[in-house]
Amino acid sequence: MLVTSNGTGMGHLTRQSAVARALARRADVVVLSLSSGLPVVLQQGLRGEYLPSYQRPWFPRSDWHRYLADRLVALVHELDADVVAFDGVAPYRGLVLARRRLPATAFVWFRRGLWRHGVNRAALRAEPFFDLVIEPGDLSSAADRGATARRTAARVPPVSLLDVLAPLPRDEAAAALGLDPSRPAALVTLGSGALGHDEDAVAAALAAVRLHAPSWQLATTQSALSTQVAEHHDVHLLRGVYPLAQYVRAFDLVVSAAGYNAVHEFVAAGVPTVLVPNTHTSTDDQVARASHLDQAGLAVLSDPAQGTAGLTDAVARCLDRRADLAAAADVAPTGGAQAAAALLLSLAATDPSVHPLTRVRRARYLARATVVDGLLRLLGAANAERLRTWRRSGRPGLTHRLPVDVVEDPAAPRAEHATLLLTEHLDSLLVGRADPVEHLLAGASPSYRQERLAILRRAYDVRSGLPAPSA
């Protein structure tokens, strides 16, 4: 079972999609994801289940961790899973609580490196909780000065969909996107929208290509996580194109954010790339990644400090160096998805009680999580939320269980309370709805459905619509 955090883009989910493809025909794989981008991955043929993030206003934060633990344990039992692999920068307390109830299941942390200096160090206390830590390689690993740089981990080459998914030939890729394969094309893709999509940067990038390559075709993306799209009369708007890695050969230049997936799809494929690092990420050091690739001659950095003027200059430099940048594919390491899959298969065949780190450290970490959860239960949801808000100077969240009426038809009219949709079907509209969605793995057993109903009763204040427990 591959578990992904919500993240701020499609990075965690796309990386695990690559690993899932590498495991195909050798293991049964199910994805459990907090990302609202899950529907587009399920459309690729993977099995999976959506779990709402703590950021959705449906649970008190302290209750959400117990909800996560219940959901994870129930799905592990339904699947008889040998391995749970979590991809995220900070393991949730609910994950730890689930591990206490799953001693026969191996747990893995996919922990991407290149963290910003000085951030997220507290998350590293979770290391003993896992049987294995896997670090996907990074083309800019030499620039890593973050907290994980010298930590023990099983390091594999960069993980990319290009490891397991052959790009379409140029003519076929261009035609699928509505582009003319006989004319050069530039792609602008500057983020998911989850961090506040910078339309000024998109417009500046498009203007820079128009200035320096006026005959080129222009394309830009609408992210699976974005609901706001800027319309441009001369730009091909790529709606719902996933995975984009499959279409890289349609483009002769890309202006992209400097996230992990973008770099290891565009740069590694030899597409001349301008990298515009996002300086507002909580953990990922996109500035270090983009700067290192610029210095190594593999991409061109658009310095955030220089604004749109720097972006215009970066596009010009990238166009001038297209031939040299295209050679990047010859030096980029590959095969990380297969290497990670091999580690998971090996772990599935071993006794999870054999742990590479000390059992004392694991026991201490599990005990700490249990004590914290017990104290929060004593405080109650309302007091626990007040304490969290006071400690972190943030906005207060929900302090009580959400009252809901349960329905199994998305067209059902809303009654007095929030309408909770219980469904095996998932699409982007449903996962983005204002009211809660409880997504069930398609084809699950009756006993699993009953367990999910029990979890639902504990998590929400159900007022109507929920079937009575079976005998």
XYZ file of C-alpha atoms in Angstrom:
471
model
C 0.000 0.000 0.000
C 1.439 3.335 -1.128
C 0.366 6.250 1.087
C 0.918 9.850 -0.007
C 0.537 13.126 1.862
C -1.520 15.993 0.517
C 1.536 18.048 -0.480
C 1.243 21.249 -2.490
C 1.307 19.655 -5.920
C 1.328 16.267 -7.621
C 4.883 15.365 -6.585
C 4.286 12.690 -3.938
C 1.456 11.131 -5.906
C 3.319 11.078 -9.227
C 6.431 9.594 -7.636
C 4.410 6.769 -6.085
C 2.554 6.287 -9.353
C 5.941 5.555 -10.930
C 6.768 3.045 -8.185
C 3.340 1.423 -8.580
C 3.953 0.978 -12.308
C 7.345 -0.562 -11.569
C 5.643 -3.027 -9.199
C 3.043 -4.030 -11.802
C 2.658 -7.790 -12.317
C 4.893 -8.417 -9.297
C 2.629 -7.126 -6.524
C -0.913 -5.986 -5.877
C -0.694 -2.235 -5.326
C -3.239 0.166 -3.824
C -2.704 3.905 -3.300
C -4.155 5.681 -0.255
C -3.758 9.412 -0.826
C -4.597 12.686 0.871
C -4.100 14.514 -2.419
C -7.056 15.938 -4.295
C -5.132 15.020 -7.444
C -5.817 11.309 -6.866
C -8.629 11.036 -9.470
C -6.264 11.679 -12.390
C -3.960 8.903 -11.143
C -6.848 6.473 -10.758
C -7.787 7.222 -14.371
C -4.424 5.700 -15.342
C -5.609 2.299 -14.102
C -4.263 2.248 -10.542
C -6.472 1.206 -7.635
C -6.766 3.653 -4.800
C -8.731 5.391 -2.116
C -8.973 9.060 -1.157
C -8.623 10.194 2.448
C -9.379 13.850 3.277
C -6.472 15.889 4.612
C -6.544 17.500 8.050
C -6.664 20.780 6.129
C -10.236 20.069 5.088
C -12.578 21.659 7.693
C -14.366 18.449 8.627
C -12.528 17.231 11.735
C -10.887 18.611 14.837
C -7.159 18.145 14.178
C -6.679 15.770 17.136
C -9.557 13.582 15.946
C -8.179 13.509 12.395
C -5.081 11.572 13.420
C -7.215 8.832 14.974
C -9.394 8.850 11.856
C -6.268 8.407 9.699
C -5.105 5.511 11.877
C -8.524 3.814 11.654
C -8.684 4.216 7.878
C -5.154 2.924 7.358
C -5.593 -0.102 9.643
C -8.910 -1.028 8.029
C -7.431 -0.899 4.516
C -4.326 -2.887 5.502
C -6.588 -5.619 6.909
C -8.784 -5.560 3.789
C -5.759 -5.920 1.501
C -3.679 -8.132 3.810
C -0.883 -5.722 2.929
C 2.724 -6.731 3.597
C 4.164 -3.224 3.209
C 2.915 0.310 3.833
C 5.090 2.940 2.126
C 4.514 6.591 3.053
C 5.712 9.375 0.731
C 5.806 12.722 2.527
C 8.161 15.070 4.353
C 6.582 14.661 7.819
C 4.992 11.392 8.983
C 1.622 12.017 10.641
C 0.921 10.977 14.214
C -1.981 8.936 12.851
C 0.503 6.861 10.859
C 2.380 6.062 14.066
C -0.841 5.143 15.882
C -1.693 2.771 13.035
C 1.732 1.134 13.222
C 1.124 0.201 16.862
C -1.857 -1.863 15.663
C -0.022 -3.422 12.690
C 3.091 -5.143 14.074
C 3.169 -7.697 11.227
C 3.249 -5.029 8.483
C 6.479 -3.402 7.336
C 6.507 0.414 7.134
C 8.656 2.456 4.731
C 9.318 6.199 4.498
C 9.926 7.629 1.021
C 11.728 10.774 2.067
C 12.857 13.107 -0.689
C 16.072 14.990 0.082
C 17.125 18.587 -0.669
C 15.233 20.132 2.242
C 15.651 23.821 2.879
C 18.341 24.478 5.469
C 17.108 24.376 9.058
C 13.499 23.309 8.386
C 11.450 20.261 9.384
C 14.105 18.701 11.628
C 11.473 17.514 14.120
C 10.093 15.149 11.471
C 13.323 13.143 11.605
C 12.369 11.845 15.041
C 10.045 9.470 13.159
C 12.908 7.509 11.562
C 12.904 4.621 14.099
C 9.225 4.072 13.392
C 10.050 2.766 9.896
C 11.653 -0.491 8.800
C 13.297 1.313 5.895
C 13.880 4.878 4.699
C 14.197 5.265 0.918
C 15.610 8.485 -0.503
C 14.915 9.104 -4.197
C 17.974 10.538 -5.907
C 18.114 14.113 -7.137
C 20.103 15.574 -10.033
C 21.068 18.315 -7.575
C 21.945 16.096 -4.617
C 25.435 17.629 -4.485
C 23.773 20.887 -3.412
C 21.868 19.284 -0.533
C 22.575 21.110 2.748
C 19.310 20.188 4.452
C 18.601 18.053 7.488
C 18.496 14.751 5.546
C 21.808 15.152 3.725
C 23.776 12.951 6.152
C 20.986 10.731 7.446
C 20.946 6.975 6.995
C 18.769 5.942 4.054
C 18.610 3.517 1.150
C 19.449 5.878 -1.709
C 18.160 5.035 -5.178
C 18.494 6.901 -8.498
C 15.960 9.650 -9.237
C 12.391 8.338 -9.361
C 10.499 9.450 -12.452
C 7.597 8.307 -14.575
C 10.118 8.224 -17.424
C 11.562 5.122 -15.718
C 8.379 3.202 -16.471
C 6.550 5.169 -19.160
C 8.031 5.640 -22.623
C 7.400 9.149 -24.015
C 5.260 9.314 -27.125
C 7.051 10.083 -30.420
C 7.033 13.789 -31.248
C 4.392 13.592 -33.989
C 2.033 11.564 -31.821
C 2.607 13.677 -28.693
C 2.102 16.970 -30.537
C -1.039 15.763 -32.269
C -2.515 14.587 -28.968
C -2.000 18.086 -27.528
C -3.330 19.906 -30.579
C 0.117 21.168 -31.652
C 1.764 21.187 -35.063
C 4.757 18.807 -34.841
C 6.528 20.610 -37.697
C 6.769 23.867 -35.687
C 8.773 24.409 -32.483
C 6.720 24.620 -29.300
C 7.311 26.008 -25.805
C 5.526 24.906 -22.642
C 4.990 27.115 -19.577
C 4.079 25.167 -16.427
C 4.756 27.110 -13.267
C 2.949 25.315 -10.513
C -0.093 23.535 -9.168
C -2.128 26.545 -8.116
C -2.158 25.271 -4.538
C 0.377 27.915 -3.527
C -1.330 30.779 -5.326
C -0.563 30.362 -9.019
C 1.471 33.397 -10.126
C -0.328 34.519 -13.286
C 2.124 37.415 -13.666
C 4.988 34.916 -13.976
C 3.027 32.852 -16.516
C 2.281 35.958 -18.574
C 5.928 37.069 -18.346
C 7.183 33.672 -19.499
C 4.779 33.610 -22.430
C 5.770 37.176 -23.352
C 9.468 36.263 -23.208
C 9.002 33.382 -25.656
C 6.910 35.602 -27.940
C 9.702 38.217 -27.876
C 12.616 35.885 -28.597
C 10.832 33.204 -30.660
C 7.784 34.872 -32.229
C 6.993 31.995 -34.588
C 6.852 29.354 -31.858
C 3.699 27.685 -30.602
C 2.853 28.336 -26.952
C 1.228 26.009 -24.442
C 0.496 26.201 -20.725
C -1.007 23.781 -18.244
C -4.040 23.697 -16.052
C -3.003 21.684 -13.020
C -5.152 18.869 -11.711
C -5.181 20.826 -8.438
C -6.053 24.226 -9.893
C -9.503 25.681 -10.454
C -8.388 29.096 -11.743
C -7.182 29.277 -15.338
C -5.986 32.321 -17.245
C -7.165 32.353 -20.848
C -4.711 33.429 -23.579
C -5.993 33.735 -27.132
C -2.798 32.439 -28.765
C -1.920 29.775 -26.198
C -2.832 26.088 -26.179
C -4.296 25.452 -22.731
C -3.561 21.863 -21.729
C -6.493 20.827 -19.552
C -6.299 17.556 -17.658
C -3.118 16.352 -19.394
C -1.591 13.720 -17.101
C 1.017 12.426 -16.958
C 2.770 15.275 -18.749
C 5.966 13.192 -18.929
C 4.368 11.175 -21.704
C 4.278 14.266 -23.952
C 7.739 15.795 -23.313
C 8.902 15.225 -26.887
C 6.261 17.641 -28.169
C 8.254 20.572 -26.728
C 11.479 22.302 -27.697
C 11.635 24.483 -24.571
C 9.963 24.402 -21.162
C 9.598 27.128 -18.543
C 8.879 25.254 -15.333
C 8.861 25.407 -11.575
C 11.895 23.666 -10.072
C 10.046 20.905 -8.252
C 11.361 17.353 -8.052
C 9.089 15.834 -10.690
C 9.474 18.659 -13.209
C 13.265 18.495 -13.084
C 13.406 14.727 -13.394
C 10.987 14.694 -16.305
C 11.940 17.744 -18.404
C 15.654 18.149 -17.679
C 16.343 14.426 -17.565
C 14.549 14.005 -20.902
C 16.855 16.540 -22.522
C 14.265 19.267 -23.054
C 15.930 22.731 -22.755
C 14.414 24.047 -19.539
C 14.171 27.365 -17.713
C 13.660 26.708 -13.998
C 11.664 29.238 -11.966
C 12.090 28.123 -8.324
C 9.182 28.497 -5.949
C 10.571 30.327 -2.900
C 7.491 29.678 -0.750
C 7.688 25.908 -0.377
C 7.735 24.708 3.222
C 10.514 22.123 2.761
C 11.681 21.613 -0.837
C 14.755 23.746 -1.646
C 13.881 24.627 -5.228
C 16.380 27.499 -5.294
C 19.266 25.130 -4.504
C 18.045 22.602 -7.074
C 17.678 25.146 -9.869
C 20.946 26.939 -9.048
C 22.944 23.709 -9.083
C 21.479 22.615 -12.416
C 22.260 26.038 -13.903
C 25.865 25.844 -12.710
C 26.155 22.284 -14.052
C 24.935 23.400 -17.472
C 21.832 21.211 -17.371
C 19.175 23.950 -17.157
C 18.838 27.736 -16.951
C 17.940 29.457 -13.662
C 15.489 32.339 -13.584
C 16.600 34.164 -10.443
C 13.491 34.947 -8.357
C 15.173 38.099 -7.046
C 15.253 39.552 -10.588
C 11.514 39.152 -11.174
C 10.080 39.190 -14.679
C 13.208 40.842 -16.112
C 15.271 37.867 -14.981
C 12.710 35.502 -16.465
C 12.893 37.231 -19.856
C 16.691 37.015 -19.807
C 16.601 33.331 -18.767
C 14.342 32.428 -21.697
C 16.741 34.179 -24.105
C 19.735 32.308 -22.653
C 17.893 28.990 -22.834
C 17.059 29.528 -26.508
C 20.713 30.336 -27.242
C 21.923 27.156 -25.461
C 19.315 24.725 -26.710
C 21.773 22.264 -28.280
C 23.946 21.991 -25.157
C 20.980 21.688 -22.798
C 19.418 18.935 -24.895
C 22.450 16.769 -24.103
C 21.391 16.594 -20.438
C 19.582 13.311 -21.060
C 22.939 11.632 -21.719
C 24.146 12.210 -18.142
C 20.928 11.923 -16.135
C 20.753 8.748 -13.989
C 17.564 6.696 -14.325
C 15.911 3.628 -12.859
C 14.894 4.878 -9.422
C 11.335 3.560 -9.659
C 12.555 0.027 -10.392
C 15.180 0.223 -7.638
C 12.588 1.390 -5.096
C 10.177 -1.343 -6.207
C 12.889 -3.966 -5.683
C 13.473 -2.712 -2.128
C 9.759 -2.909 -1.345
C 9.491 -6.435 -2.718
C 12.505 -7.525 -0.695
C 11.031 -6.023 2.467
C 7.694 -7.734 1.836
C 9.499 -11.069 1.936
C 11.253 -10.444 5.284
C 10.168 -10.416 8.913
C 9.279 -6.814 9.865
C 10.494 -7.431 13.427
C 14.052 -7.287 12.040
C 14.655 -3.559 12.127
C 17.787 -1.702 10.962
C 17.496 0.866 13.758
C 17.354 0.230 17.482
C 14.141 -1.140 18.952
C 14.616 1.149 21.937
C 14.385 4.251 19.734
C 11.276 2.888 18.050
C 9.633 2.061 21.387
C 10.357 5.555 22.671
C 8.868 7.167 19.571
C 5.745 5.011 19.636
C 5.339 5.661 23.363
C 5.638 9.412 22.808
C 2.948 9.356 20.114
C 0.681 7.285 22.353
C 1.120 9.659 25.296
C 0.406 12.696 23.113
C -2.731 11.058 21.771
C -3.866 10.154 25.288
C -3.376 13.708 26.532
C -5.343 15.088 23.590
C -8.180 12.687 24.361
C -8.239 13.959 27.954
C -8.241 17.571 26.791
C -11.060 16.995 24.334
C -11.193 18.272 20.771
C -12.102 21.857 21.637
C -9.328 22.350 24.202
C -6.803 20.504 22.028
C -7.553 22.867 19.142
C -7.205 25.917 21.388
C -3.825 24.617 22.597
C -2.620 23.977 19.031
C -3.710 27.452 17.934
C -1.946 29.055 20.911
C 1.315 27.143 20.324
C 1.492 27.849 16.592
C -0.223 31.235 16.468
C -2.436 29.937 13.696
C -6.088 30.159 12.908
C -8.389 27.997 15.038
C -9.825 24.949 13.327
C -12.917 22.866 13.927
C -13.556 22.102 17.622
C -16.382 19.598 17.242
C -17.492 16.727 15.043
C -19.165 17.893 11.848
C -22.922 17.135 11.749
C -23.727 15.391 8.454
C -26.496 13.730 6.501
C -25.109 10.721 4.613
C -26.011 10.155 0.944
C -24.762 7.840 -1.810
C -25.938 10.012 -4.703
C -23.900 13.161 -5.502
C -27.054 14.801 -6.870
C -28.895 14.465 -3.563
C -30.166 17.847 -2.311
C -28.477 19.283 0.744
C -30.637 19.188 3.844
C -30.127 20.957 7.147
C -26.584 19.699 7.647
C -23.533 19.073 5.483
C -24.141 16.291 2.954
C -21.545 13.532 3.274
C -21.150 11.540 0.063
C -20.325 7.848 0.471
C -19.062 6.567 -2.883
C -16.837 4.132 -4.763
C -16.608 6.603 -7.655
C -14.179 9.506 -7.506
C -13.552 12.393 -9.851
C -12.035 15.852 -9.479
C -15.409 17.525 -8.966
C -16.379 15.192 -6.150
C -13.049 15.404 -4.329
C -13.166 19.196 -4.573
C -16.703 19.566 -3.225
C -17.272 21.730 -0.155
C -18.984 18.915 1.757
C -17.147 15.748 2.833
C -16.525 12.698 0.654
C -15.955 9.225 2.074
C -14.371 7.236 -0.736
C -14.527 3.428 -0.666
C -12.093 1.222 -2.566
C -13.986 -0.125 -5.570
C -14.941 -3.781 -5.189
C -14.109 -3.935 -1.471
C -15.579 -6.673 0.707
C -18.838 -6.269 2.690
C -16.874 -6.521 5.939
C -14.648 -3.632 4.872
C -17.680 -1.535 4.021
C -19.101 -2.213 7.494
C -15.812 -1.213 9.111
C -15.767 2.002 7.094
C -19.300 2.788 8.262
C -18.148 2.299 11.858
C -15.197 4.663 11.275
C -17.555 7.181 9.716
C -19.810 7.085 12.786
C -16.851 7.799 15.058
C -15.529 10.648 12.908
C -18.761 12.541 12.168
C -21.908 13.507 14.016
C -24.258 11.567 11.741
C -27.800 12.919 11.823
C -29.412 10.889 9.025
C -28.887 8.532 6.114
C -26.375 6.058 7.551
C -27.402 2.380 7.443
C -27.654 0.582 10.757
C -24.744 -1.759 11.603
C -25.255 -5.279 10.323
C -25.684 -8.092 12.813
